[in-house]
Each structure stands twice: as C-alpha cells, then as structure tokens.
Amino acid sequence: MDLLDTLTAKGLRGEVPTREEALAVLATTDDELLDVVAAAGKVRRRWFGRRVKLNYLVNLKSGLCPEDCSYCSQRLGSKAEILKYTWLKPDQAADAARAGVAGGAKRVCLVASGRGPTDRDIDRVTDTMAAIKEADPAVEICVCLGLLSDNQAERLKAAGADAYNHNLNTSENTYGTITKTHTYADRVDTVRKAHGAGLSACSGLIAGMGESDEDLVDVVFALRELGSDSVPVNFLIPFEGTPLAKEWNLTPQRCLRILAMVRFVNPDTEVRIAGGREVHLRSMQPLGLHIANSIFLGDYLTSEGQAGQADLDMIKDAGFEVEGAGEATLPRHRADVAEAARAAHAGGSCGTAASACGSGGGCGPCGGHAHAPEAAPEAVPAQNGAEDELRGDLVKVRRRGAGTELAPNA
Ligand code: SF4
C-alpha cells in the first residue's frame, strides 16, 4: 500500500506526515489493519526498540472537582460512585508510589483533581515528592494538578518534578462542547508554563467522545507543534453518572488506527496507551504495544485496570521488555530538541511551540473557546462506523490502593 510505505519511510526518518495522510490512516479498513499496525511498528522499533515504559498513577486527591469536564468521573455534579478523598499525606502517597516502582514503573504520576493548585497545594506536593525521592532518587515524577498560575511550574521544577501533565484532550474546535469552565487556551497556557520552567511536557488526548476524524488529527498535530514529549492516548471510559456515559464509540480496531495515526505524527515521541486500554482494546492490547512505547501499570485514577502482573505478562508474552530506570526514553536527538524548546521557553521565546495554539495540557480543561455553547455537552455522531455496544460492565470503579486500606494494584 503506497500510503503505508510513505508513512513508514517518513517515520523512519523522523518526519511528520501530511494531515491528509494522517486522516487516511483513520479511514483504513479492517482488512488493512494488520498492515497499519506493522507499519507503525517499524517506526516504533526504529526509535524505541522493544522497550515499554511503565508509568504508575497515584491519585492524591479524588473527586469533588468544581470543573465540569464532561468525560470525567470527578467533575462537578458527577454521580459516578468513585472514591472521594482529600489530599493524601506524603507518606501515604509515597507508599502507593513505592508499590508501583516495585512493580516496574519508571515514572510516578502524581495527580490531584481540581481546577488548579493553590500555593499551599504546591507545598503539599513538594513534601510528597521529597518523600518519594528519598526512597528512590531515580524515579521520574510527573505532576498533574490542573491549570498552573505564574511561578508554580518553577516551584515544582525546583522541588524535583521531572514533568508536568496537562492534556489538550480534543481539538480546539470541539473543546467547548466537552468543558465550559475553562478553555482550550487555558490548557495550552499551562503546557507552555510547564515547558518554560524546564519541565518535560506530557500532554495527550481522549478519543471516543464523539469527535470526528478531523478533530483527532487536529489535536494530534497541535500536540506535536506544542512540543509534547509524551502523548498519552486515552480512550473514553464512559462512567455511569457522567454526561458521556452512553458514548461507546470505539472498537479495538478503531483504537489501533488512532494509535497508529498518533505514532506516525509523533514518530520519535513517547506515545502512551492511557486510560481505557482494557475497556476498549480488550484482547487486542498486545497489538497496541507494537505501536505505543509506554503504558500505565495497574489501576487508573478512579477506575481499575487489569492486574499489574497481567500487564507485565502481556509485555513479556508479546516479545517486549520493560524499560529500565537507567535507559533513556526519548531518542537522543529528540531529547535534545525537547531541551532546546524548554530553554527557548525559559528565555522568553515561544519557540516552535508558540504556534501551537491548539492543545492544552494536564488534567484540566483545555478550553480556549471564546464562545462556548450554552447547551449541555452533546456528542457528535460517531465516525467510521465505530459504534460499539454499551459495555458498562467493563467499567470497574477503583476500590483499592491510594485512599483505601487495600494494597495498590501494581
Ligand atoms: S478532568 Fe480534572 S479539571 Fe476536569 S473535572 Fe476532572 S478532575 Fe476536574
């Protein structure tokens, strides 16, 4: 197939496809799916070998959020019966993190619900990072606290944070249909603040919210332009009690096409299969490893993943290996680009990311919409004939680990 030959050649050179080529990946048929996976796999192996980076989530503060992100079980008005608790103490968070690292995780992701942190919250997270790094100085820490105010990113960097997560989630064009309490531009601003402070930017998307192929391509190109070093690809977990509970728009095949498109647009960037991996890829998860080079180990923020040991078994059975603490995730040239971009931001220059007004970062809303619709969030009809049956039985609320008396899943 000419398309896949072209995409493979570009990916092996670290070049980005055209928007039309990215759209064409999403339009491939099921008969072509294994060829698509194989082509993306060549690009993945060129830059990341057979390594899989493991990341471990610690939900520092769960639920009770004043924001209205319609995909989120922690949102204002959510009826989802998730765990709700306020800030974990540093030793509690460090215990949870230790379990993840012992299970093979190289990066710990410290997440708290909310619009954004107060300066007191930054103090709390500073103490938590100190407790984690005291036990294991080599562990990477990524922080996700929502929208950042001035100087908060610098404080996190000085306290030992390696990265900051803030997802753009969807295209600028549709952002206002999923969130009204903040904008896409707010999210972009926070990613830039993190970059400017010298933090590695982790920013990704959520697929399955009723968006079009064009929306997916828009947000993925925006993430590329923004200079995200790590792109988490979430597949919507339709929680009962949230506005998107009935949005079952994904099939395993559709998820693989989306992952492949993200890989082709980000050939030498960390691509992570994030939330919804078990729910939507299901028995096709190992094929996802041929495209993405990073996953979460164990549970997610408010939902359960498969057992941590099952993740490790899957990696081994599929012929991959867990990335070690001493191994660099990004290829050298890509790490240099990331470092230069951070330096440019820190020096007051917008650099390449400045033109990327399209994707925000973190847990918070990425709004940017000057004219958010008044109506309640309403999904766009599913594309690509990907409607799945309602499978609420696959969504399991997290009842173990952080915020409970039960051992974490790692
Ligand atoms: S995504 Fe973050 S900001 Fe939005 S409702 Fe959920 S916890 Fe709040």
PDB file of C-alpha atoms and ligand atoms in Angstrom, residues 65-69 71-76 112-115 169 182 187 363-365, ligand 1:
ATOM      1  CA  CYS A  65     -13.798  18.934  41.457  1.00  0.00           C
ATOM      2  CA  PRO A  66     -15.508  22.263  40.673  1.00  0.00           C
ATOM      3  CA  GLU A  67     -14.807  21.925  36.931  1.00  0.00           C
ATOM      4  CA  ASP A  68     -17.298  20.386  34.501  1.00  0.00           C
ATOM      5  CA  CYS A  69     -15.247  18.223  32.106  1.00  0.00           C
ATOM      6  CA  TYR A  71     -15.746  12.926  30.341  1.00  0.00           C
ATOM      7  CA  CYS A  72     -14.577  12.990  33.964  1.00  0.00           C
ATOM      8  CA  SER A  73     -15.954  10.956  36.860  1.00  0.00           C
ATOM      9  CA  GLN A  74     -14.586  13.580  39.281  1.00  0.00           C
ATOM     10  CA  ARG A  75     -16.416  16.516  37.702  1.00  0.00           C
ATOM     11  CA  LEU A  76     -18.852  18.894  39.281  1.00  0.00           C
ATOM     12  CA  ALA A 112      -4.981  15.783  42.028  1.00  0.00           C
ATOM     13  CA  SER A 113      -8.480  16.764  40.992  1.00  0.00           C
ATOM     14  CA  GLY A 114      -9.327  20.428  40.801  1.00  0.00           C
ATOM     15  CA  ARG A 115      -9.106  23.455  38.548  1.00  0.00           C
ATOM     16  CA  ASN A 169      -7.951  16.219  25.206  1.00  0.00           C
ATOM     17  CA  HIS A 182     -12.159  26.580  31.252  1.00  0.00           C
ATOM     18  CA  ARG A 187      -4.732  24.400  28.739  1.00  0.00           C
ATOM     19  CA  CYS A 363      -5.984  17.218  33.827  1.00  0.00           C
ATOM     20  CA  GLY A 364      -7.815  20.446  33.491  1.00  0.00           C
ATOM     21  CA  PRO A 365      -9.873  21.682  30.759  1.00  0.00           C
TER      22      PRO A 365
HETATM   23  S1  SF4 B   1     -10.511  16.479  34.243  1.00  0.00           S
HETATM   24 FE1  SF4 B   1      -9.521  17.474  36.032  1.00  0.00          FE
HETATM   25  S2  SF4 B   1     -10.374  19.583  35.985  1.00  0.00           S
HETATM   26 FE2  SF4 B   1     -11.721  18.346  34.682  1.00  0.00          FE
HETATM   27  S3  SF4 B   1     -13.386  17.670  36.082  1.00  0.00           S
HETATM   28 FE3  SF4 B   1     -11.813  16.042  36.054  1.00  0.00          FE
HETATM   29  S4  SF4 B   1     -10.507  16.479  37.835  1.00  0.00           S
HETATM   30 FE4  SF4 B   1     -11.670  18.355  37.374  1.00  0.00          FE
END
